[in-house]
Amino acid sequence: MPLKQHGRDYDIVVYGASGYTGKYTAQHIATHLPTTLKWAVAGRSRSKLEAVVSRLQELNPDRLPPSIEIISSTTDRTALEALCRRTFILLTTVGPYGSLGEPAFAACATTGTHYFDVTGEVPFVHKMITKYSSLAAQSGAKMFPQIGIESAPSDLLTWSLTQQLKREFGPATKTGQVTLSIHTLRSAPSGGTLATVFTILETFSLKQLKEAYKPYALSPVPHPNPDLAERRTTWITKVTGLATTPILGLGTTSVAAKTDAAIVQRTWGLLSEASNKGKEDESYGPRFSFKQYMKPRNWLSGVAIHLGLMVLGLVMATPFLRKVAKKFVYQPGEGAEEEVAKRDELEYWGVAKPDFGGDEVKEKEEGRKRAFGRCWFRGPVYYYTGVLLAEAAATLLEEESVDEQLGGGGIYTPACLGQPFIDRLDKAGFHFETKIMEE
Ligand SMILES: NC(=O)c1ccc[n+]([C@@H]2O[C@H](COP(=O)([O-])OP(=O)(O)OC[C@H]3O[C@@H](n4cnc5c(N)ncnc54)[C@H](OP(=O)(O)O)[C@@H]3O)[C@@H](O)[C@H]2O)c1
């Protein structure tokens, strides 16, 4: 498919290409995106970026290397804006985003440059939405924070389950309860991820954290049924973390539950808003709710995971323990060796209940049916984070239908890229499948 014409020097710039995730992103671009792509790697260290480019040349000697663009400091707004004016899409892996990410976000919103990041910092996204939504709408910048492993799989799987319900029961069918489970997760966090986790409490106040993690805090519209939106948790789940869901089985507390929920709930709001504006109705509906668990081996390991996460929370909240813990983990720029990371895997399962809007006949006939889905890949989790970034950019560059559905600039979610994005991920080894099952 031809690349979109836009009159800027670069189709894509990877900002932070010298980092652990940035290198993988650049690798996927060099080995999978069209050779006609005009692109650059950007960062603060020329020598590190030159090393990245030589590695790309080894991986694919047949294509021209990307250009190198130096931004000496993340706070240099002038340099960032100048680069953004020459760039159609900026992919940024410069993090922690809470402390380093705002200037790039602001520069893209100002210059109408499309933007993708892989932050897992919900307070950062909350702040960016509050500060830059109108600017992005004015400039035409289509901005997608949180399109990494947190939180794209949850968001895309929830969207796919909804599509499966619409295919089975008709386009007007809405979605009720959605429950996801991280079925398999094998990976080690990079130094950059750990630095982000360690600094979140230093970057944001408790008030900001509380605001950002409130249910539907990132949604542009409030949920009309707060009682349904917030599924109640039993005291057993609160104490042990354990909960059982038909089809999915036993689940326990998921480390990504709140982060992923924030984006899924924003998608719920964006799609509700879009359908009210007369666009194709993909909305989940007024009785939608979302929960995410993690699959333990058995109930004992489930309780251990739940308690382990509580202890981790305590370590993060205590400055002295945080300082000690930092010494024993990967440092920024580091991560598992490629050979080790090749053994990584990730798989999500999910079920969605149809919402027939009170139609008792339909409820009686079809009420036990559920959409079941899973998404999975085998290989380095950080490589697939790069795949998500690169393929999302390619979706905007090549898929006219996505541009039309999105309309103008704004702050979007991974699911807003729809089926064309999922099809591209599938070709890159990140698979999705859904079907109907009986509970
Ligand atoms: N949510 C997800 O699924 C997901 C997945 C992967 C990564 N992430 C997030 O992505 C971010 C990057 O992770 P990573 O493992 O790639 O980290 P990393 O290896 O430490 O890379 C960080 C990048 O940021 C640049 N950088 C750091 N401090 C800078 C500064 N003060 N000024 C300019 N550039 C600076 C680094 O440049 P130098 O090389 O010059 O130091 C490097 O290019 C983290 O926030 C992590 O949490 C999230």
Short mmCIF file of C-alpha atoms and ligand atoms in Angstrom, two decimals:
data_model
loop_
_atom_site.label_atom_id
_atom_site.label_comp_id
_atom_site.label_asym_id
_atom_site.label_seq_id
_atom_site.Cartn_x
_atom_site.Cartn_y
_atom_site.Cartn_z
CA MET A 1 0.00 0.00 0.00
CA PRO A 2 1.34 3.51 -0.76
CA LEU A 3 2.50 5.63 2.15
CA LYS A 4 0.48 8.74 2.90
CA GLN A 5 1.84 11.96 1.33
CA HIS A 6 2.34 14.70 3.91
CA GLY A 7 5.11 17.07 2.80
CA ARG A 8 7.30 16.53 5.91
CA ASP A 9 10.89 15.21 5.79
CA TYR A 10 10.25 12.05 7.81
CA ASP A 11 7.39 9.57 7.87
CA ILE A 12 8.55 8.26 11.27
CA VAL A 13 11.07 9.34 13.90
CA VAL A 14 11.96 6.98 16.76
CA TYR A 15 12.85 9.20 19.72
CA GLY A 16 14.79 7.27 22.37
CA ALA A 17 16.14 4.76 19.84
CA SER A 18 19.27 4.21 21.95
CA GLY A 19 17.20 2.65 24.78
CA TYR A 20 16.20 -0.98 25.30
CA THR A 21 12.69 -0.60 23.80
CA GLY A 22 13.73 2.00 21.22
CA LYS A 23 16.33 -0.37 19.71
CA TYR A 24 13.74 -3.11 19.26
CA THR A 25 11.33 -0.58 17.70
CA ALA A 26 13.97 0.52 15.20
CA GLN A 27 14.80 -3.14 14.46
CA HIS A 28 11.21 -3.93 13.57
CA ILE A 29 10.98 -0.87 11.32
CA ALA A 30 14.25 -1.75 9.56
CA THR A 31 13.20 -5.35 8.98
CA HIS A 32 9.45 -5.04 8.29
CA LEU A 33 8.31 -1.57 7.15
CA PRO A 34 8.54 -0.52 3.46
CA THR A 35 12.00 0.38 2.18
CA THR A 36 10.54 3.61 0.77
CA LEU A 37 9.93 4.84 4.35
CA LYS A 38 11.71 8.09 5.22
CA TRP A 39 12.77 7.77 8.83
CA ALA A 40 15.21 8.79 11.53
CA VAL A 41 16.40 7.70 14.95
CA ALA A 42 16.63 10.48 17.53
CA GLY A 43 18.12 10.91 20.99
CA ARG A 44 20.78 12.74 22.96
CA SER A 45 23.84 10.58 22.25
CA ARG A 46 25.25 10.50 18.70
CA SER A 47 27.63 7.62 19.47
CA LYS A 48 24.82 5.44 20.85
CA LEU A 49 22.59 6.23 17.87
CA GLU A 50 25.43 5.43 15.45
CA ALA A 51 25.80 2.04 17.14
CA VAL A 52 22.04 1.46 16.71
CA VAL A 53 22.25 2.36 13.01
CA SER A 54 25.20 -0.02 12.42
CA ARG A 55 23.25 -2.84 14.05
CA LEU A 56 20.28 -2.04 11.76
CA GLN A 57 22.62 -2.21 8.77
CA GLU A 58 23.73 -5.69 9.86
CA LEU A 59 20.12 -6.81 10.21
CA ASN A 60 19.08 -5.47 6.81
CA PRO A 61 22.04 -4.48 4.60
CA ASP A 62 19.73 -3.97 1.62
CA ARG A 63 18.01 -0.84 2.85
CA LEU A 64 19.20 2.71 3.39
CA PRO A 65 19.97 3.47 7.04
CA PRO A 66 17.79 5.93 8.96
CA SER A 67 19.04 9.49 9.53
CA ILE A 68 20.26 10.51 12.98
CA GLU A 69 18.70 13.51 14.76
CA ILE A 70 20.19 14.86 17.98
CA ILE A 71 18.00 16.39 20.68
CA SER A 72 20.51 17.20 23.40
CA SER A 73 17.94 17.58 26.18
CA THR A 74 14.34 16.46 26.63
CA THR A 75 13.58 19.97 27.90
CA ASP A 76 14.75 21.69 24.69
CA ARG A 77 11.28 22.60 23.41
CA THR A 78 12.67 24.58 20.46
CA ALA A 79 14.70 21.64 19.14
CA LEU A 80 11.82 19.21 19.74
CA GLU A 81 9.32 21.44 17.94
CA ALA A 82 11.73 21.96 15.04
CA LEU A 83 12.12 18.18 14.65
CA CYS A 84 8.37 17.59 15.02
CA ARG A 85 7.61 20.10 12.24
CA ARG A 86 9.71 17.88 9.91
CA THR A 87 8.09 14.67 11.17
CA PHE A 88 4.74 13.05 10.32
CA ILE A 89 4.76 10.53 13.20
CA LEU A 90 6.86 10.58 16.37
CA LEU A 91 7.35 7.32 18.30
CA THR A 92 8.83 8.02 21.69
CA THR A 93 10.38 5.57 24.12
CA VAL A 94 12.10 8.25 26.23
CA GLY A 95 11.03 7.48 29.76
CA PRO A 96 10.15 7.68 32.61
CA TYR A 97 7.45 9.65 30.85
CA GLY A 98 6.23 11.36 34.03
CA SER A 99 9.54 13.20 34.39
CA LEU A 100 10.77 13.30 30.76
CA GLY A 101 7.78 12.86 28.46
CA GLU A 102 5.79 16.10 28.51
CA PRO A 103 7.98 18.24 26.18
CA ALA A 104 7.71 15.69 23.33
CA PHE A 105 3.96 15.34 23.91
CA ALA A 106 3.53 19.14 23.91
CA ALA A 107 5.70 19.56 20.79
CA CYS A 108 3.59 17.03 18.86
CA ALA A 109 0.29 18.57 20.03
CA THR A 110 1.55 22.03 18.97
CA THR A 111 2.92 21.06 15.57
CA GLY A 112 0.18 18.63 14.49
CA THR A 113 2.58 15.67 14.60
CA HIS A 114 1.04 12.24 15.20
CA TYR A 115 2.37 10.65 18.38
CA PHE A 116 2.69 7.18 19.95
CA ASP A 117 4.24 6.19 23.28
CA VAL A 118 4.43 3.13 25.52
CA THR A 119 4.03 4.69 28.91
CA GLY A 120 2.33 2.71 31.66
CA GLU A 121 2.08 5.84 33.83
CA VAL A 122 -1.65 6.59 34.02
CA PRO A 123 -1.09 9.90 35.93
CA PHE A 124 1.09 11.08 33.01
CA VAL A 125 -1.65 10.22 30.51
CA HIS A 126 -4.28 11.87 32.72
CA LYS A 127 -2.20 15.05 32.83
CA MET A 128 -1.56 15.04 29.06
CA ILE A 129 -5.28 14.58 28.32
CA THR A 130 -6.19 17.45 30.63
CA LYS A 131 -3.53 19.81 29.24
CA TYR A 132 -3.33 18.98 25.52
CA SER A 133 -6.64 17.57 24.24
CA SER A 134 -7.83 20.89 22.80
CA LEU A 135 -4.44 21.71 21.31
CA ALA A 136 -4.27 18.30 19.58
CA ALA A 137 -7.80 18.78 18.22
CA GLN A 138 -6.80 22.20 16.82
CA SER A 139 -3.46 21.12 15.32
CA GLY A 140 -4.75 17.78 13.96
CA ALA A 141 -2.23 15.67 15.94
CA LYS A 142 -3.51 12.11 16.47
CA MET A 143 -1.95 11.05 19.76
CA PHE A 144 -1.82 7.52 21.20
CA PRO A 145 -0.28 7.16 24.67
CA GLN A 146 -0.04 3.72 26.34
CA ILE A 147 0.19 1.64 23.17
CA GLY A 148 2.76 -0.78 24.64
CA ILE A 149 2.28 -4.15 26.31
CA GLU A 150 0.57 -2.04 28.91
CA SER A 151 -2.19 -1.45 27.73
CA ALA A 152 -2.67 -2.33 24.06
CA PRO A 153 -3.44 -6.10 24.45
CA SER A 154 -6.26 -5.49 26.98
CA ASP A 155 -7.71 -2.66 24.95
CA LEU A 156 -7.56 -4.49 21.62
CA LEU A 157 -8.90 -7.74 23.07
CA THR A 158 -11.86 -5.95 24.69
CA TRP A 159 -12.60 -4.26 21.35
CA SER A 160 -12.31 -7.60 19.49
CA LEU A 161 -14.68 -9.32 21.95
CA THR A 162 -17.21 -6.55 21.36
CA GLN A 163 -16.89 -7.00 17.59
CA GLN A 164 -17.47 -10.75 18.02
CA LEU A 165 -20.69 -10.04 19.97
CA LYS A 166 -21.86 -7.66 17.25
CA ARG A 167 -21.14 -10.26 14.53
CA GLU A 168 -23.05 -12.95 16.46
CA PHE A 169 -26.06 -10.99 17.71
CA GLY A 170 -26.28 -8.00 15.34
CA PRO A 171 -24.57 -4.59 15.13
CA ALA A 172 -26.84 -2.97 17.72
CA THR A 173 -25.75 -5.45 20.44
CA LYS A 174 -23.89 -3.86 23.32
CA THR A 175 -21.31 -5.29 25.68
CA GLY A 176 -21.95 -5.97 29.36
CA GLN A 177 -19.30 -7.39 31.66
CA VAL A 178 -15.85 -7.96 30.19
CA THR A 179 -13.31 -9.98 32.19
CA LEU A 180 -9.74 -10.53 31.05
CA SER A 181 -7.02 -12.72 32.47
CA ILE A 182 -3.29 -12.61 31.85
CA HIS A 183 -3.07 -16.31 31.07
CA THR A 184 0.71 -16.48 30.57
CA LEU A 185 3.39 -13.90 31.27
CA ARG A 186 7.06 -14.74 31.05
CA SER A 187 9.41 -11.75 30.91
CA ALA A 188 11.78 -9.65 33.02
CA PRO A 189 11.24 -5.87 33.34
CA SER A 190 13.88 -3.67 31.69
CA GLY A 191 15.93 -1.13 33.65
CA GLY A 192 13.83 1.62 32.04
CA THR A 193 10.60 0.03 33.24
CA LEU A 194 11.96 -0.40 36.76
CA ALA A 195 13.25 3.19 36.84
CA THR A 196 9.73 4.26 35.89
CA VAL A 197 8.14 2.17 38.64
CA PHE A 198 10.64 3.49 41.19
CA THR A 199 10.12 7.15 40.25
CA ILE A 200 6.33 7.28 39.89
CA LEU A 201 5.87 8.12 43.57
CA GLU A 202 8.58 10.78 43.32
CA THR A 203 7.03 12.39 40.24
CA PHE A 204 3.34 12.48 41.12
CA SER A 205 1.61 13.52 44.33
CA LEU A 206 -0.79 11.13 46.07
CA LYS A 207 -3.62 13.45 45.00
CA GLN A 208 -2.60 13.15 41.33
CA LEU A 209 -2.33 9.36 41.63
CA LYS A 210 -5.75 9.12 43.27
CA GLU A 211 -7.38 11.31 40.62
CA ALA A 212 -5.79 9.47 37.69
CA TYR A 213 -6.64 5.95 38.89
CA LYS A 214 -10.31 6.71 39.67
CA PRO A 215 -12.57 4.52 37.50
CA TYR A 216 -13.26 6.22 34.14
CA ALA A 217 -10.89 9.11 35.01
CA LEU A 218 -9.47 9.03 31.45
CA SER A 219 -12.88 8.76 29.79
CA PRO A 220 -14.15 11.90 28.05
CA VAL A 221 -17.69 11.12 29.30
CA PRO A 222 -18.92 9.73 32.64
CA HIS A 223 -20.39 6.22 32.84
CA PRO A 224 -24.20 6.54 33.01
CA ASN A 225 -24.52 3.61 35.45
CA PRO A 226 -21.82 3.94 38.12
CA ASP A 227 -23.26 0.93 40.01
CA LEU A 228 -22.75 -1.36 37.01
CA ALA A 229 -19.46 0.22 35.93
CA GLU A 230 -17.78 -0.70 39.20
CA ARG A 231 -18.26 -4.43 39.72
CA ARG A 232 -18.24 -5.22 43.41
CA THR A 233 -15.36 -7.26 44.81
CA THR A 234 -16.13 -9.81 47.51
CA TRP A 235 -14.21 -9.68 50.79
CA ILE A 236 -12.55 -13.02 49.87
CA THR A 237 -11.11 -11.42 46.72
CA LYS A 238 -10.01 -8.36 48.68
CA VAL A 239 -8.11 -10.49 51.20
CA THR A 240 -6.75 -13.27 48.97
CA GLY A 241 -6.82 -11.75 45.49
CA LEU A 242 -8.69 -14.86 44.25
CA ALA A 243 -11.77 -14.76 42.02
CA THR A 244 -13.31 -17.31 39.68
CA THR A 245 -14.82 -16.40 36.32
CA PRO A 246 -16.75 -18.92 34.20
CA ILE A 247 -14.67 -20.05 31.16
CA LEU A 248 -11.53 -18.25 32.44
CA GLY A 249 -11.32 -20.13 35.73
CA LEU A 250 -9.30 -18.99 38.75
CA GLY A 251 -7.75 -15.52 38.72
CA THR A 252 -5.74 -13.41 41.11
CA THR A 253 -4.63 -9.78 41.35
CA SER A 254 -3.04 -8.54 38.11
CA VAL A 255 -0.18 -6.08 38.33
CA ALA A 256 -1.49 -4.33 35.20
CA ALA A 257 -5.20 -4.29 36.11
CA LYS A 258 -5.58 -0.61 36.98
CA THR A 259 -3.29 0.62 34.21
CA ASP A 260 -5.10 -1.41 31.56
CA ALA A 261 -8.55 -0.55 32.92
CA ALA A 262 -7.79 3.17 32.55
CA ILE A 263 -7.24 2.81 28.79
CA VAL A 264 -10.09 0.34 28.20
CA GLN A 265 -12.41 2.78 30.00
CA ARG A 266 -11.13 5.68 27.87
CA THR A 267 -11.92 3.61 24.76
CA TRP A 268 -15.42 3.01 26.15
CA GLY A 269 -15.83 6.81 26.45
CA LEU A 270 -14.30 7.69 23.07
CA LEU A 271 -16.50 5.15 21.27
CA SER A 272 -19.62 6.34 23.11
CA GLU A 273 -18.79 9.91 22.09
CA ALA A 274 -18.09 8.91 18.47
CA SER A 275 -21.41 7.07 18.10
CA ASN A 276 -23.25 10.10 19.50
CA LYS A 277 -21.59 12.19 16.77
CA GLY A 278 -23.06 9.89 14.09
CA LYS A 279 -19.90 7.88 13.32
CA GLU A 280 -20.04 4.08 12.83
CA ASP A 281 -21.43 2.69 16.10
CA GLU A 282 -18.71 0.63 17.76
CA SER A 283 -19.74 1.68 21.27
CA TYR A 284 -19.70 -0.80 24.14
CA GLY A 285 -22.88 0.57 25.69
CA PRO A 286 -24.30 1.78 29.01
CA ARG A 287 -23.92 -1.45 31.01
CA PHE A 288 -20.25 -2.03 30.21
CA SER A 289 -17.83 -3.00 32.97
CA PHE A 290 -14.24 -4.23 32.96
CA LYS A 291 -12.12 -6.40 35.28
CA GLN A 292 -8.73 -7.94 34.78
CA TYR A 293 -7.05 -10.76 36.68
CA MET A 294 -3.97 -12.88 36.30
CA LYS A 295 -4.08 -16.68 36.05
CA PRO A 296 -2.22 -18.39 38.92
CA ARG A 297 -1.05 -22.03 38.82
CA ASN A 298 -3.32 -22.82 41.77
CA TRP A 299 -5.03 -21.01 44.64
CA LEU A 300 -1.90 -21.04 46.79
CA SER A 301 0.24 -19.31 44.15
CA GLY A 302 -2.69 -16.92 43.57
CA VAL A 303 -2.63 -15.82 47.20
CA ALA A 304 1.20 -15.58 47.06
CA ILE A 305 1.04 -13.30 43.97
CA HIS A 306 -1.57 -11.10 45.66
CA LEU A 307 0.49 -10.78 48.86
CA GLY A 308 3.72 -10.35 46.86
CA LEU A 309 2.21 -7.38 45.03
CA MET A 310 1.16 -5.84 48.35
CA VAL A 311 4.74 -6.17 49.65
CA LEU A 312 6.05 -4.65 46.40
CA GLY A 313 3.67 -1.71 46.88
CA LEU A 314 5.08 -1.22 50.37
CA VAL A 315 8.68 -1.27 49.09
CA MET A 316 7.80 1.31 46.40
CA ALA A 317 6.13 3.55 48.98
CA THR A 318 9.14 3.54 51.34
CA PRO A 319 12.04 5.75 50.12
CA PHE A 320 14.74 3.76 51.95
CA LEU A 321 13.51 0.37 50.66
CA ARG A 322 13.20 1.85 47.15
CA LYS A 323 16.83 2.98 47.29
CA VAL A 324 17.99 -0.49 48.37
CA ALA A 325 15.85 -2.30 45.78
CA LYS A 326 17.24 -0.13 42.93
CA LYS A 327 20.71 -1.59 43.54
CA PHE A 328 19.63 -5.17 42.79
CA VAL A 329 17.86 -4.70 39.44
CA TYR A 330 18.67 -3.78 35.80
CA GLN A 331 19.69 -0.12 35.40
CA PRO A 332 18.22 2.23 32.73
CA GLY A 333 19.38 1.16 29.26
CA GLU A 334 19.68 -2.49 30.36
CA GLY A 335 17.38 -5.47 30.04
CA ALA A 336 17.45 -9.22 29.49
CA GLU A 337 19.94 -10.43 26.86
CA GLU A 338 18.31 -11.12 23.49
CA GLU A 339 18.87 -14.88 23.79
CA VAL A 340 17.12 -14.98 27.17
CA ALA A 341 14.31 -12.63 26.07
CA LYS A 342 13.54 -14.95 23.14
CA ARG A 343 11.93 -17.27 25.69
CA ASP A 344 9.44 -14.56 26.74
CA GLU A 345 5.75 -15.09 26.13
CA LEU A 346 2.49 -13.32 26.76
CA GLU A 347 -1.07 -14.52 26.40
CA TYR A 348 -4.36 -12.87 27.45
CA TRP A 349 -7.74 -14.59 27.63
CA GLY A 350 -11.04 -12.75 27.87
CA VAL A 351 -14.80 -13.21 28.02
CA ALA A 352 -17.54 -10.69 27.25
CA LYS A 353 -21.19 -10.93 28.09
CA PRO A 354 -23.69 -9.58 25.56
CA ASP A 355 -26.03 -6.85 26.74
CA PHE A 356 -29.40 -7.23 25.04
CA GLY A 357 -30.72 -4.00 26.55
CA GLY A 358 -33.46 -5.69 28.59
CA ASP A 359 -34.85 -7.85 25.71
CA GLU A 360 -36.10 -10.77 27.83
CA VAL A 361 -36.77 -13.13 24.90
CA LYS A 362 -33.25 -12.71 23.57
CA GLU A 363 -31.85 -13.04 27.07
CA LYS A 364 -33.70 -16.34 27.52
CA GLU A 365 -32.59 -17.75 24.17
CA GLU A 366 -29.02 -16.49 24.01
CA GLY A 367 -28.26 -15.50 27.61
CA ARG A 368 -25.63 -18.23 28.20
CA LYS A 369 -23.54 -17.27 25.19
CA ARG A 370 -20.31 -15.37 25.66
CA ALA A 371 -17.63 -14.02 23.35
CA PHE A 372 -14.36 -15.70 24.24
CA GLY A 373 -11.04 -14.44 22.92
CA ARG A 374 -7.32 -14.66 23.35
CA CYS A 375 -4.28 -12.81 22.08
CA TRP A 376 -0.72 -14.02 22.30
CA PHE A 377 2.86 -13.93 21.08
CA ARG A 378 6.03 -15.87 21.78
CA GLY A 379 9.26 -13.82 21.80
CA PRO A 380 10.75 -10.80 23.60
CA VAL A 381 8.05 -8.71 25.27
CA TYR A 382 10.11 -5.56 24.57
CA TYR A 383 10.43 -6.48 20.89
CA TYR A 384 6.63 -6.78 20.73
CA THR A 385 6.34 -3.39 22.42
CA GLY A 386 8.37 -2.09 19.48
CA VAL A 387 6.11 -4.02 17.09
CA LEU A 388 3.06 -2.29 18.60
CA LEU A 389 4.65 1.14 18.09
CA ALA A 390 5.93 0.50 14.58
CA GLU A 391 2.78 -1.23 13.30
CA ALA A 392 0.55 1.47 14.84
CA ALA A 393 2.55 4.08 12.92
CA ALA A 394 2.30 2.00 9.73
CA THR A 395 -1.48 1.79 10.25
CA LEU A 396 -1.74 5.60 10.24
CA LEU A 397 0.61 5.86 7.26
CA GLU A 398 -1.08 3.27 5.07
CA GLU A 399 -4.72 2.76 6.10
CA GLU A 400 -7.03 5.48 4.75
CA SER A 401 -10.09 3.90 6.43
CA VAL A 402 -8.55 4.36 9.90
CA ASP A 403 -7.91 8.04 9.25
CA GLU A 404 -11.50 8.51 8.15
CA GLN A 405 -12.91 6.72 11.19
CA LEU A 406 -10.70 8.75 13.56
CA GLY A 407 -11.56 12.09 12.00
CA GLY A 408 -9.42 14.94 13.36
CA GLY A 409 -6.74 15.32 15.96
CA GLY A 410 -7.17 14.20 19.55
CA ILE A 411 -5.89 11.82 22.21
CA TYR A 412 -6.86 8.30 21.25
CA THR A 413 -6.38 4.70 22.45
CA PRO A 414 -4.94 1.61 20.71
CA ALA A 415 -8.43 0.21 19.98
CA CYS A 416 -9.25 3.34 17.95
CA LEU A 417 -6.92 1.90 15.25
CA GLY A 418 -9.37 -1.01 14.93
CA GLN A 419 -9.13 -4.14 12.77
CA PRO A 420 -6.46 -2.86 10.33
CA PHE A 421 -4.07 -2.54 13.29
CA ILE A 422 -4.97 -6.00 14.63
CA ASP A 423 -4.44 -7.53 11.17
CA ARG A 424 -0.99 -5.98 10.97
CA LEU A 425 -0.08 -7.25 14.45
CA ASP A 426 -1.24 -10.72 13.45
CA LYS A 427 1.15 -10.70 10.46
CA ALA A 428 3.94 -9.61 12.82
CA GLY A 429 3.34 -12.60 15.14
CA PHE A 430 0.99 -11.02 17.70
CA HIS A 431 -2.18 -13.04 17.18
CA PHE A 432 -5.82 -12.43 18.08
CA GLU A 433 -8.76 -14.84 17.88
CA THR A 434 -12.34 -14.72 19.14
CA LYS A 435 -15.31 -17.08 19.07
CA ILE A 436 -18.66 -17.69 20.79
CA MET A 437 -18.84 -20.13 23.71
CA GLU A 438 -21.54 -21.16 26.19
CA GLU A 439 -21.04 -20.45 29.88
N1 LIG B 1 4.10 -0.06 29.22
C1 LIG B 1 4.82 -0.89 28.50
O1 LIG B 1 4.33 -1.85 28.00
C2 LIG B 1 6.27 -0.55 28.30
C3 LIG B 1 7.10 -1.43 27.62
C4 LIG B 1 8.42 -1.05 27.43
C5 LIG B 1 8.88 0.16 27.93
N2 LIG B 1 8.02 0.96 28.61
C6 LIG B 1 8.46 2.27 29.13
O2 LIG B 1 9.25 2.91 28.17
C7 LIG B 1 10.26 3.68 28.79
C8 LIG B 1 11.61 3.27 28.21
O3 LIG B 1 11.93 1.95 28.64
P1 LIG B 1 13.34 1.32 28.22
O4 LIG B 1 13.44 0.01 28.87
O5 LIG B 1 13.51 1.41 26.76
O6 LIG B 1 14.33 2.38 28.94
P2 LIG B 1 15.85 2.71 28.63
O7 LIG B 1 16.52 1.55 28.02
O8 LIG B 1 16.41 3.27 29.88
O9 LIG B 1 15.75 3.86 27.51
C9 LIG B 1 15.35 5.15 27.82
C10 LIG B 1 15.58 6.07 26.64
O10 LIG B 1 15.34 7.39 27.09
C11 LIG B 1 16.49 8.19 26.91
N3 LIG B 1 16.68 9.08 28.05
C12 LIG B 1 16.67 8.74 29.36
N4 LIG B 1 16.88 9.83 30.13
C13 LIG B 1 17.01 10.87 29.27
C14 LIG B 1 17.23 12.26 29.44
N5 LIG B 1 17.34 12.80 30.66
N6 LIG B 1 17.30 13.02 28.34
C15 LIG B 1 17.19 12.50 27.10
N7 LIG B 1 16.96 11.17 26.87
C16 LIG B 1 16.89 10.39 27.94
C17 LIG B 1 17.65 7.22 26.87
O11 LIG B 1 18.73 7.84 26.18
P3 LIG B 1 20.27 7.40 26.45
O12 LIG B 1 20.42 6.07 25.78
O13 LIG B 1 21.04 8.48 25.82
O14 LIG B 1 20.43 7.29 27.94
C18 LIG B 1 17.02 6.06 26.11
O15 LIG B 1 17.03 6.31 24.73
C19 LIG B 1 10.09 3.45 30.29
O16 LIG B 1 9.34 4.50 30.84
C20 LIG B 1 9.31 2.15 30.38
O17 LIG B 1 8.53 2.06 31.53
C21 LIG B 1 6.75 0.62 28.82
#
